[in-house]
Tab-separated table of C-alpha atoms in Angstrom:
chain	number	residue	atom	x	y	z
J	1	UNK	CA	-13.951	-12.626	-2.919
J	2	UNK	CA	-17.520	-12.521	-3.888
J	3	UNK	CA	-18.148	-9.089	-4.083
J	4	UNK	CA	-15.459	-9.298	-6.565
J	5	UNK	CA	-17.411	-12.208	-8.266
J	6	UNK	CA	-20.947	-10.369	-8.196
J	7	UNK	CA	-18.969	-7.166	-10.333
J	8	UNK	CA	-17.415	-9.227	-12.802
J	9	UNK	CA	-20.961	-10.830	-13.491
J	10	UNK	CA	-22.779	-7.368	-13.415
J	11	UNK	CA	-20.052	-6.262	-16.005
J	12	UNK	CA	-21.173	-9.211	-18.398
J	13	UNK	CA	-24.717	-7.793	-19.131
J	14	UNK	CA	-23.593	-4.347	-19.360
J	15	UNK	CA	-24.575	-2.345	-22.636
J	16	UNK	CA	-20.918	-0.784	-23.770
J	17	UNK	CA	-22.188	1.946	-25.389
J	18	UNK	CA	-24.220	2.999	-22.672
J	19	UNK	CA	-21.053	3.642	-20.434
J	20	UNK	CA	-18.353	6.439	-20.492
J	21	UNK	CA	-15.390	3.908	-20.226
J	22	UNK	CA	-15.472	0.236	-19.962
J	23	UNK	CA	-12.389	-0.932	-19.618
J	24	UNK	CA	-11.224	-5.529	-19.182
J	25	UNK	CA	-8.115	-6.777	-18.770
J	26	UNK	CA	-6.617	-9.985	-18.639
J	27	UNK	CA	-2.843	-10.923	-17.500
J	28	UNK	CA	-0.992	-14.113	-17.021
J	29	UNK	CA	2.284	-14.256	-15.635
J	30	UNK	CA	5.279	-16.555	-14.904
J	31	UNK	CA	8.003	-15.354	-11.975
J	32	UNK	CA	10.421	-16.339	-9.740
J	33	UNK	CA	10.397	-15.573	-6.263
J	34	UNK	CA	13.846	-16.047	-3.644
J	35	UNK	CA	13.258	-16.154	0.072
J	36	UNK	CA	9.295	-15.570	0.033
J	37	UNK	CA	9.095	-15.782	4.264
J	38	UNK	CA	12.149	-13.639	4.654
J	39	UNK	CA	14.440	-15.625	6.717
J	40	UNK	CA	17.077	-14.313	8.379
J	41	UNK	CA	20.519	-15.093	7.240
J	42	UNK	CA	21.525	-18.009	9.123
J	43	UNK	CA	18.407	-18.971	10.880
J	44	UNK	CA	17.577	-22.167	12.656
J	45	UNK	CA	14.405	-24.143	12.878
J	46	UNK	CA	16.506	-25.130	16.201
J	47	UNK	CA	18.029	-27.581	15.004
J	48	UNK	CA	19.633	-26.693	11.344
J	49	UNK	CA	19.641	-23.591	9.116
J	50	UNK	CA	16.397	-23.077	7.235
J	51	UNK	CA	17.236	-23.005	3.362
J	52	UNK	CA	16.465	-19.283	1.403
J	53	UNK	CA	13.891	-21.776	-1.025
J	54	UNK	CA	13.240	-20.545	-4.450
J	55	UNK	CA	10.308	-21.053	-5.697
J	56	UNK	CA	8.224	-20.703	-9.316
J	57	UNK	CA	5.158	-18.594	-8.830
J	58	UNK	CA	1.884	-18.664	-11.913
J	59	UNK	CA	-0.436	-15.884	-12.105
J	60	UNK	CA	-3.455	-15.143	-13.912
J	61	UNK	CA	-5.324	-11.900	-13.152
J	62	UNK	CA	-8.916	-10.612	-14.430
J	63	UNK	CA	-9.334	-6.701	-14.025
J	64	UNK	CA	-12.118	-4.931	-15.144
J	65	UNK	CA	-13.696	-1.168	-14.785
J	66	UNK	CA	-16.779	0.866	-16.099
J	67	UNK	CA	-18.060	4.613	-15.703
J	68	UNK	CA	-21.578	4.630	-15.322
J	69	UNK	CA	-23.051	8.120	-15.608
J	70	UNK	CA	-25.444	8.955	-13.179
J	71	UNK	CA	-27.434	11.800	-12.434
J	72	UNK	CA	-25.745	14.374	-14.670
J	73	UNK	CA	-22.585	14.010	-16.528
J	74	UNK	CA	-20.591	15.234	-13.393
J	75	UNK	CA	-21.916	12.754	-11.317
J	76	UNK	CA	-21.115	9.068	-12.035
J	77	UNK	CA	-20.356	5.845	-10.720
J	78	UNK	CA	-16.758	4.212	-11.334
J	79	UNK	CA	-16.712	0.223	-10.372
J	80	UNK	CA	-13.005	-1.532	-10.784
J	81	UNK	CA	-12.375	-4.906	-9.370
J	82	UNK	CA	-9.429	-7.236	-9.446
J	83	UNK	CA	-9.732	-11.038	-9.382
J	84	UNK	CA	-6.485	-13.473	-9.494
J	85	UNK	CA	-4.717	-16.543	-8.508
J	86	UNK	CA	-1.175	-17.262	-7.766
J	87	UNK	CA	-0.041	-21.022	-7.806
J	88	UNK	CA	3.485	-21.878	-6.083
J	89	UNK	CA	5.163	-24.870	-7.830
J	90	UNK	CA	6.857	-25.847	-4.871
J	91	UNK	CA	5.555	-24.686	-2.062
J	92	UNK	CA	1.188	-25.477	-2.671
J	93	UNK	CA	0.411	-23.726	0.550
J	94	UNK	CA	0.977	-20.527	-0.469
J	95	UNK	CA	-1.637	-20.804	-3.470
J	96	UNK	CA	-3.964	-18.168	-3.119
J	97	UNK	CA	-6.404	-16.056	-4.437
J	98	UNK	CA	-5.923	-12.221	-4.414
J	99	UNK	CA	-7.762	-9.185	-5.600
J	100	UNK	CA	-10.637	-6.677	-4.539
J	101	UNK	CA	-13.629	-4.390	-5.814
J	102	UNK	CA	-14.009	-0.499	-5.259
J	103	UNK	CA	-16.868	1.798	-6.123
J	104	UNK	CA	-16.266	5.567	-6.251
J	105	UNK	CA	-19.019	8.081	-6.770
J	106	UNK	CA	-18.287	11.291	-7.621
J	107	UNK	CA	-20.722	14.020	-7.459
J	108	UNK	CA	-21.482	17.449	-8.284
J	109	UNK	CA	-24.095	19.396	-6.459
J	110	UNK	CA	-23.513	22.966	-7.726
J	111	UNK	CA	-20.610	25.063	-8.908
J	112	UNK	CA	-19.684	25.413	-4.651
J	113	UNK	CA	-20.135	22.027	-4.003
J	114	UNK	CA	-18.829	18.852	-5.042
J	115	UNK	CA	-17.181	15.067	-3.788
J	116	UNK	CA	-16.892	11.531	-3.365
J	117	UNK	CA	-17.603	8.433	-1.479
J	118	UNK	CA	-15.846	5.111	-1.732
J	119	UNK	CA	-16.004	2.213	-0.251
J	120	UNK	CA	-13.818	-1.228	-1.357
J	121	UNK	CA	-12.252	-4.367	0.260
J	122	UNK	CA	-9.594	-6.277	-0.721
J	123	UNK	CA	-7.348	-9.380	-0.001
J	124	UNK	CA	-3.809	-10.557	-0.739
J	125	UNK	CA	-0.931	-12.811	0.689
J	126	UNK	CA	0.548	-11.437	4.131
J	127	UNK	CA	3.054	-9.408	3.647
J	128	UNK	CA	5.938	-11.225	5.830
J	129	UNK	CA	8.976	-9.545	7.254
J	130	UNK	CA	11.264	-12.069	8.594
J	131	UNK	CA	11.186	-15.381	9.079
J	132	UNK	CA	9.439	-15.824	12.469
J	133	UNK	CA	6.075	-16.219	10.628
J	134	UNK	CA	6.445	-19.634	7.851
J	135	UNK	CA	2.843	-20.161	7.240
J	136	UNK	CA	0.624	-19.076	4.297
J	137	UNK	CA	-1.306	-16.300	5.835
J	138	UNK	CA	-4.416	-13.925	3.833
J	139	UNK	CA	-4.770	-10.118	4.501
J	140	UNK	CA	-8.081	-8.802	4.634
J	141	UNK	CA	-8.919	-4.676	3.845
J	142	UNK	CA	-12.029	-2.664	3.938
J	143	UNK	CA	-12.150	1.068	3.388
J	144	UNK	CA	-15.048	3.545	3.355
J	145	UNK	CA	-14.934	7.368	3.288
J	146	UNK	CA	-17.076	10.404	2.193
J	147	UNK	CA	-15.108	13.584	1.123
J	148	UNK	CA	-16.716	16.773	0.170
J	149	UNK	CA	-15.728	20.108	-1.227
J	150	UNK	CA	-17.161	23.324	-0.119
J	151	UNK	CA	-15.785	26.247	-2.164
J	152	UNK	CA	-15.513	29.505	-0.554
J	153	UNK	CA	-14.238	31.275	-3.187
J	154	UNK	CA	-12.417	30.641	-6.808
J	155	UNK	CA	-9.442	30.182	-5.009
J	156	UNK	CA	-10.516	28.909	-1.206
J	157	UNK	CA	-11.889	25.491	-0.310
J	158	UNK	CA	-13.292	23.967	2.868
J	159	UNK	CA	-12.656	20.297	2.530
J	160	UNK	CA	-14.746	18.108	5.335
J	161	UNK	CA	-14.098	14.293	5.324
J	162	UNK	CA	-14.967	10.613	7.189
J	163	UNK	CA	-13.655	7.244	6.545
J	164	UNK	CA	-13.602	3.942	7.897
J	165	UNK	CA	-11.018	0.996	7.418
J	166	UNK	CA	-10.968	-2.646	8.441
J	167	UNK	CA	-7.973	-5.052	8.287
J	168	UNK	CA	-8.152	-8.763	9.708
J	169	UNK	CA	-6.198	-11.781	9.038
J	170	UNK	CA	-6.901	-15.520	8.537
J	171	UNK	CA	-4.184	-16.761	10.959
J	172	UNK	CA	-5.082	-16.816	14.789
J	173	UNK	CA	-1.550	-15.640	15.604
J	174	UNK	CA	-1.651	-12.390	13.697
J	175	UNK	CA	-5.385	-12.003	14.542
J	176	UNK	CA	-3.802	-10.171	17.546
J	177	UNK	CA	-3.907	-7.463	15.215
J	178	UNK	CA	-7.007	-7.879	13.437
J	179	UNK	CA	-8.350	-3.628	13.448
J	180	UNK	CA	-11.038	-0.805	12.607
J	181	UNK	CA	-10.143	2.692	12.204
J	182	UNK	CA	-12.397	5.039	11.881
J	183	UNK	CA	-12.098	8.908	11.722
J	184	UNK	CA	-12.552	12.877	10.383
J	185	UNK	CA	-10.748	14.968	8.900
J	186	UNK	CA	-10.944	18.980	8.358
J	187	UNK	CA	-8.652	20.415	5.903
J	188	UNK	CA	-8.868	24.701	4.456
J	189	UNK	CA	-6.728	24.824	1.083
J	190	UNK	CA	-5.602	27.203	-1.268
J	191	UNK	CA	-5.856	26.960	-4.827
J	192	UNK	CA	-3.564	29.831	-6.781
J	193	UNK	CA	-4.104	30.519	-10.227
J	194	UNK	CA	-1.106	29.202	-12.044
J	195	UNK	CA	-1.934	25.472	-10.551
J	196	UNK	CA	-0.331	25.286	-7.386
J	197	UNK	CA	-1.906	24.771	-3.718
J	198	UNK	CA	-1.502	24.732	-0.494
J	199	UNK	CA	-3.819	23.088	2.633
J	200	UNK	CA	-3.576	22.832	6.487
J	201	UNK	CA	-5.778	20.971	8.428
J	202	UNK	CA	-6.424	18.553	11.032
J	203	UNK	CA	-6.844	14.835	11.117
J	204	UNK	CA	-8.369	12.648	14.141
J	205	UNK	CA	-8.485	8.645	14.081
J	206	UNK	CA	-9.938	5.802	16.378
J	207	UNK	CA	-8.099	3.058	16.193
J	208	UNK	CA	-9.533	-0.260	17.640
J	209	UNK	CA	-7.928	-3.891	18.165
J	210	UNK	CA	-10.956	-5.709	18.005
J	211	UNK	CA	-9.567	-9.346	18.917
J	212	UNK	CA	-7.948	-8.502	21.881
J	213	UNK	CA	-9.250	-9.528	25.235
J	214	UNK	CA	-8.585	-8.381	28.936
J	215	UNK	CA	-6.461	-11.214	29.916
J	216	UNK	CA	-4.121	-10.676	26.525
J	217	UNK	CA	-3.905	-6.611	27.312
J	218	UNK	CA	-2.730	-7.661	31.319
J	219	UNK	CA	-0.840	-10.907	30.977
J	220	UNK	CA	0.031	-11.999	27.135
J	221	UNK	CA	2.764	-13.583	27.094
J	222	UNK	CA	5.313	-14.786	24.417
J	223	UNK	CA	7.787	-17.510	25.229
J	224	UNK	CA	11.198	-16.001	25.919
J	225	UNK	CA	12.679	-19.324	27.952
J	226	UNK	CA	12.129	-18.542	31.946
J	227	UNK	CA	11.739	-14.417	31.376
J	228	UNK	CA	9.390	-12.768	33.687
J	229	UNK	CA	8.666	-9.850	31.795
J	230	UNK	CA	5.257	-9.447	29.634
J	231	UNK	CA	4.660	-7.713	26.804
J	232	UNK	CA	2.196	-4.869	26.794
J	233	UNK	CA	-0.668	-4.883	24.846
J	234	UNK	CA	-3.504	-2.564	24.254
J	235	UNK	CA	-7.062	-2.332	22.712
J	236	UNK	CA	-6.828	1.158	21.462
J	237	UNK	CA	-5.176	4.134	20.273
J	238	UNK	CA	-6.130	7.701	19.952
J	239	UNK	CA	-4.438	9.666	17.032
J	240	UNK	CA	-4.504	13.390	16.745
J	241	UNK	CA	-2.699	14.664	13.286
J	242	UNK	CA	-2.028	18.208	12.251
J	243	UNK	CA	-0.841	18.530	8.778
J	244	UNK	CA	0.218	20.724	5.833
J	245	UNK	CA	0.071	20.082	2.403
J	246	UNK	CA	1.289	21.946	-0.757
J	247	UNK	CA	1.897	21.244	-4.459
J	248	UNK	CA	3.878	23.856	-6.447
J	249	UNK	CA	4.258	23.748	-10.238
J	250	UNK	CA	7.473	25.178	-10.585
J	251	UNK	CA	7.423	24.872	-14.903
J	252	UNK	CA	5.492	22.731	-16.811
J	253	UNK	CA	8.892	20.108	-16.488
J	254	UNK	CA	9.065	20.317	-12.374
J	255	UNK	CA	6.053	19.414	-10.242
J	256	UNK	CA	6.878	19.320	-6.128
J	257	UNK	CA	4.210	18.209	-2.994
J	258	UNK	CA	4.508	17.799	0.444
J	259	UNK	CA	2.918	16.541	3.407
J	260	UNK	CA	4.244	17.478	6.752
J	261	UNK	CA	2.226	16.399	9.893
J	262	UNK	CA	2.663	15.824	13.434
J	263	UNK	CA	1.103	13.008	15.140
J	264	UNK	CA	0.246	12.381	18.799
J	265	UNK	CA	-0.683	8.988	19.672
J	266	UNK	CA	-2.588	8.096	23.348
J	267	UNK	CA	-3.639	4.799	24.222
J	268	UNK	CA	-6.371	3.462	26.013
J	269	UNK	CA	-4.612	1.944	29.022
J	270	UNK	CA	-0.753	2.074	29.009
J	271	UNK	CA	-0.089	5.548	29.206
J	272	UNK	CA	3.814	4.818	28.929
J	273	UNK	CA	2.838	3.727	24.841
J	274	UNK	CA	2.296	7.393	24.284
J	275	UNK	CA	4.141	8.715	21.467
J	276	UNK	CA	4.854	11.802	19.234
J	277	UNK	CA	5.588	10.758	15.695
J	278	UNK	CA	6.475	12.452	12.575
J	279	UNK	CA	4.575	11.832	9.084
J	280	UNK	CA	6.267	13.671	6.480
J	281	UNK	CA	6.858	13.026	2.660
J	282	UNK	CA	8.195	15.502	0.048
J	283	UNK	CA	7.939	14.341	-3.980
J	284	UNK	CA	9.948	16.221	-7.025
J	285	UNK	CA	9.115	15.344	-10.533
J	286	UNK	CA	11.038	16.251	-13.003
J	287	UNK	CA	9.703	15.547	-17.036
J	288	UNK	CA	13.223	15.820	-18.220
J	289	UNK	CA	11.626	15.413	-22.190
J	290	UNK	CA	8.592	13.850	-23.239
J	291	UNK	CA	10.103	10.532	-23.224
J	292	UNK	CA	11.655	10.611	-20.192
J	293	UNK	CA	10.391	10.879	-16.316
J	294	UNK	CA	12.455	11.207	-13.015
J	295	UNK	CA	10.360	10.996	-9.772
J	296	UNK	CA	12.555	11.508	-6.108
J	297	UNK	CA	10.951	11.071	-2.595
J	298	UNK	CA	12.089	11.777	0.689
J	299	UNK	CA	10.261	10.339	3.741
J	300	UNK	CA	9.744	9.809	7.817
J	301	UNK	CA	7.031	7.929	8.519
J	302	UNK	CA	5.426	5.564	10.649
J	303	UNK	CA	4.427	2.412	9.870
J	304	UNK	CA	2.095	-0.237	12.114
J	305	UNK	CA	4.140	-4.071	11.943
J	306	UNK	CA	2.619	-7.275	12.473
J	307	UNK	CA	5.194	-8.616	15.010
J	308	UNK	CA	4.493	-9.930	18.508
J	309	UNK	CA	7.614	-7.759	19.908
J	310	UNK	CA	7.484	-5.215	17.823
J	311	UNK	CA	5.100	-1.489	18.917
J	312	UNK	CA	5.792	0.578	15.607
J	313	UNK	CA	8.624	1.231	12.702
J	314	UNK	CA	9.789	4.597	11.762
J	315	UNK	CA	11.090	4.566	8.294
J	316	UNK	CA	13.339	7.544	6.942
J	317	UNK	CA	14.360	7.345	3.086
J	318	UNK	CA	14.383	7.577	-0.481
J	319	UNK	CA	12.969	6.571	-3.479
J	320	UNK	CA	14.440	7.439	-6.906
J	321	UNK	CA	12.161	6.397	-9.766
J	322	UNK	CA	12.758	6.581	-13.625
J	323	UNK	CA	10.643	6.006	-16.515
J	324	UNK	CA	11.890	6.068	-20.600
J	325	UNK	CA	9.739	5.699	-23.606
J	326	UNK	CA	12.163	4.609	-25.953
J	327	UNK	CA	9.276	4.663	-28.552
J	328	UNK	CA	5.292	4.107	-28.681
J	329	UNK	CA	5.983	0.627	-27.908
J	330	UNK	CA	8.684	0.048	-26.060
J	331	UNK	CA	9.233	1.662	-22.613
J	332	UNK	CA	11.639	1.032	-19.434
J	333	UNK	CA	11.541	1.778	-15.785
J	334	UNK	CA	14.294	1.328	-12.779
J	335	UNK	CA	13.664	2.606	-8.853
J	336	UNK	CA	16.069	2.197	-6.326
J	337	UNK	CA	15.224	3.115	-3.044
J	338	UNK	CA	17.715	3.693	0.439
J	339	UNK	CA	15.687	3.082	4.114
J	340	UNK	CA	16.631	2.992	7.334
J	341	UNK	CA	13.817	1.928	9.666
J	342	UNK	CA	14.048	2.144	13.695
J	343	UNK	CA	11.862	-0.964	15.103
J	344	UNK	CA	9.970	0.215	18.143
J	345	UNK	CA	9.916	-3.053	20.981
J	346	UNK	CA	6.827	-3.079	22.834
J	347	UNK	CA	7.497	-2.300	26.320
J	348	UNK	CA	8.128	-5.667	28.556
J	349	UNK	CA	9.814	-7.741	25.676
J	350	UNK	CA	13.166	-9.021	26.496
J	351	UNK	CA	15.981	-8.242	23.347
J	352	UNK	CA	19.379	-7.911	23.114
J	353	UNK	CA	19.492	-4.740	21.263
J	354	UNK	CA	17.818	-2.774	23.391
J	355	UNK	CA	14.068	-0.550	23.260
J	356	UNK	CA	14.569	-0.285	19.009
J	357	UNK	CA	17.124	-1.912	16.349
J	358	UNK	CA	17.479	0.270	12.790
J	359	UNK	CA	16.988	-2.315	9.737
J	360	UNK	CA	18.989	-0.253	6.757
J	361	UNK	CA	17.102	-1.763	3.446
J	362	UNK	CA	18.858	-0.713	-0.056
J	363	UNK	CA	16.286	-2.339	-2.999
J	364	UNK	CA	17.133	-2.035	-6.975
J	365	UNK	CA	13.808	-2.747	-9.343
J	366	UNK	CA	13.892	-2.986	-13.367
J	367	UNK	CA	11.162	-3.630	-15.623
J	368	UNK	CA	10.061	-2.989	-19.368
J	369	UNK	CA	6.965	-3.803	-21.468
J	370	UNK	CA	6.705	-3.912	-25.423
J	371	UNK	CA	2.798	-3.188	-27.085
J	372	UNK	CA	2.632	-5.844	-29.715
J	373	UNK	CA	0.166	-4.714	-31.285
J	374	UNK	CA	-3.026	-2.077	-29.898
J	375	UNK	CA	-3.898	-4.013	-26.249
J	376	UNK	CA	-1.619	-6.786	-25.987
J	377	UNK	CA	1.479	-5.898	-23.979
J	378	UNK	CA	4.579	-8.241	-22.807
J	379	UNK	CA	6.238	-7.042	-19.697
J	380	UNK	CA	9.086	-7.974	-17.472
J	381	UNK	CA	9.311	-6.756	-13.732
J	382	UNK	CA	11.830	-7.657	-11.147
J	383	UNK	CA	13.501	-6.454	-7.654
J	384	UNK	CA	15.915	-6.923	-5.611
J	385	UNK	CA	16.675	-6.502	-1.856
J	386	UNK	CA	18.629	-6.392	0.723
J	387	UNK	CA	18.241	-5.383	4.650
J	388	UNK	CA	20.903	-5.248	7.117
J	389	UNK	CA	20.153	-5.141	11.137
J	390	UNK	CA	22.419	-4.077	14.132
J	391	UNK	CA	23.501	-7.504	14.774
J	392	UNK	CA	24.749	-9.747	12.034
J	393	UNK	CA	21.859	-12.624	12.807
J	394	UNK	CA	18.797	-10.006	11.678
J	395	UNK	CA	20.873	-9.965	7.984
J	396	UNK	CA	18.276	-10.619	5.144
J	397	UNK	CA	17.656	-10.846	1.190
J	398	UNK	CA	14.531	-11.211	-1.342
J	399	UNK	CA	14.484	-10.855	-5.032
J	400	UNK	CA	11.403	-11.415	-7.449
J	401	UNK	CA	11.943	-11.623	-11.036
J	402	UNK	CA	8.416	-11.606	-13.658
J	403	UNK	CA	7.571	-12.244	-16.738
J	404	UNK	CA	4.320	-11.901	-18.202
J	405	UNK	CA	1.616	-10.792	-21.048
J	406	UNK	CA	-0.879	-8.694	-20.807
J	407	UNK	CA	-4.351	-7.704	-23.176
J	408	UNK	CA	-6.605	-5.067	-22.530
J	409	UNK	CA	-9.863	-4.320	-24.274
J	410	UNK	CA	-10.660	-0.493	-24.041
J	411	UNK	CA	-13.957	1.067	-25.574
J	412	UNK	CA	-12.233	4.393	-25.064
J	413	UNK	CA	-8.435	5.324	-25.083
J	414	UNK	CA	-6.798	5.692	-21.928
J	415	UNK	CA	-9.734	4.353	-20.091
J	416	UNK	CA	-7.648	2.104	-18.083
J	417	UNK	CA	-5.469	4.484	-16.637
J	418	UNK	CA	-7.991	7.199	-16.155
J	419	UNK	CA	-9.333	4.319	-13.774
J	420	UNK	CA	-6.023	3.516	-12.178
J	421	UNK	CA	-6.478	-0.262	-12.776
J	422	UNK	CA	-2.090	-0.095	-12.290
J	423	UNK	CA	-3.227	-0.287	-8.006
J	424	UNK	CA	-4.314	-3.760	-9.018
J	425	UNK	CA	-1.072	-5.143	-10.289
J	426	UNK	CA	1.692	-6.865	-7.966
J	427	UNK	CA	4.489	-4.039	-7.726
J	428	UNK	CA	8.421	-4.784	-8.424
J	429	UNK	CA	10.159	-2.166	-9.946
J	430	UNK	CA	7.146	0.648	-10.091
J	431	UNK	CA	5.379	1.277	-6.479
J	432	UNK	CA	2.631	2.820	-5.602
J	433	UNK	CA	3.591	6.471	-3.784
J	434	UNK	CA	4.193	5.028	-0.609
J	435	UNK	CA	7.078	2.691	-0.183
J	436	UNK	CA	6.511	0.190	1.849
């Protein structure tokens, strides 16, 4: 956390008038959190059923952001960090500390040419997903890229990009999937005058398990009583994506987007972990009245898991999202969302439902927030879930429920959101695009 640290203190000395947007925020929080490991219904330390604890969960959060122009007015430097602590009443070994820092430069070279680099890290709790993993784990990110924008024409753009992440975890058990990824990506897209686009390119990754050794790829073994079969690890992965995108503006109430793309996967040394996958999304939004937003997604994609049996998860679903502004203070939000996800068994694992199980997830999230006055804002966020295997024993529920208050000093309106400062918060009943 000290890169998040050194911003915070470089934010201190800053001159506000001599920024574009400076932007702090502070938020403490109260919530309570059911099943936090995710234990199956029913299960056994081997000897009794482990209890679904409950368990009261304090959070304070620091978020700050500033513009600094650079060069020219088109070309500036945006720095947003997050620093925050969450302290378990019950359970101290979960207290952690969770946040991150990201610096985006966007440039402008000429009327033809323009882009971005980034680069950020981050950390937060593991995110767990059953109950074979009871210890307080901390998940590490780090993210690079370069994008630039060549325009052809008014309407044609060629849109090179690289970028690099890093994720790594604290535990030595899930350190088996400590990773880099690095890649390229070429992209040609469309622009047409009324707002709409469309690109097609192609995307290639390296993907690199950089804790694993020789003797874990040939012979790691997990203990399945007196099995003789090994699971089958490798070091790397190959990915080779060709995609489509397109955004049409139907009316100024209907906005739709797509991303369709076809993945082939090859890995470095067992050729039977080969796989074709599918990554599409498709998002409608529909601005029934000023007041009140309806977002739908459909999805099938892949997802990497931290599970020693477990290669990949395919998710297929749908996310319904709805947002009211019952007036200039008050507002209200709901999601629900409907998954099915097939978990992909690493070759060489014993089970007894065979090479995949489906989990079929149904989650329900409602929140609301009331503006006191200009910058301080009350909020409550919850969710609820439950997951359902193809046996009865892989059966499992989680709910969250939050309270909190929130201030926010802006020296410009709406510089908080033209930052995005939102990706910082814990999300219950709003997500990010991507479920998880």
């Amino acid at each position: 956390m000290k890169p998040v640290v050194l911003l915070f203190g470089a934010l201190m000395t800053l001159n506000v008038h001599a920024t574009n947007d400076l932007v702090l925020q502070m938020e403490t929080s109260l919530g309570q959190t059911y099943n936090p490991f995710r234990y199956y219904n029913g299960q056994t330390d081997g000897t009794q059923i482990i209890p679904h604890e409950r368990d009261t969960v304090e959070g304070v959060d620091l978020r700050a952001g500033v513009v600094l122009p650079l060069l020219s007015d088109d070309t500036k430097l945006i720095l947003t960090g997050s620093l925050g602590k969450r302290r378990y009443l019950d359970d101290k070994t979960l207290d952690h500390f969770q946040g991150g820092v990201d610096a985006d430069v966007e440039w402008v070279a000429s009327k033809l040419v323009n882009g971005r680099v980034v680069a950020g890290e981050a950390q937060h709790l593991f995110n767990y997903i059953n109950g074979g993993l009871s210890q307080k784990d901390i998940e590490h990110d780090r993210n690079a890229g370069v994008d630039v924008n060549f325009k052809i024409t008014d309407s044609w753009s060629v849109m090179p990009k690289l970028f690099y992440t890093q994720l790594y975890y604290d535990l030595p058990v899930n350190q088996l999937y400590n990773n880099k990824q690095n890649g390229k990506q070429l992209g040609l897209r469309y622009f047409s005058p009324t707002g709409s686009s469309i690109e097609g390119g192609i995307r290639l990754s390296t993907t690199n398990f950089t804790d694993r050794n020789p003797a874990q790829i040939a012979f790691y073994d997990i203990p399945y009583g007196d099995s003789k079969l090994k699971p089958e690890y490798d070091t790397q992965y190959k990915e080779t994506e060709y995609y489509f995108d397109t955004e049409w503006s139907y009316s100024v109430k209907t906005t739709t987007s797509a991303h369709i793309g076809m993945v082939r996967r090859r890995y470095s040394t067992f050729n039977n972990l080969d796989t074709n996958l599918t990554n599409a999304i498709a998002r409608l939004t529909y601005r029934f009245s000023p007041q009140l937003r309806l977002d739908m997604q459909l999805y099938d994609q892949p997802f990497p898991i931290v599970d020693p049996s477990i290669l990949y998860v395919v998710s297929k679903g749908a996310r319904v999202d709805t947002l009211w502004l019952y007036s200039d203070k008050l507002q209200f939000n709901a999601s629900a969302i409907f998954q099915n996800s097939s978990q992909v068994y690493i070759p060489g694992v014993p089970t007894n439902v065979g090479a995949a199980q489906t989990s079929r997830m149904r989650r329900a999230g409602v929140g609301a927030s009331y503006e006191i006055e200009r910058g301080f804002r009350i909020f409550a966020d919850s969710y609820f879930e439950k997951d359902r295997g193809d046996v009865p024993n892989l059966n499992l529920g989680q709910s969250v429920i939050k309270v909190g208050i929130q201030y926010t000093f802006e020296n410009l309106p709406g510089s908080a959101a033209r930052m995005n400062l939102a990706r910082y918060q814990d999300y219950l009943s709003a997500s990010p695009a991507t479920p998880r």
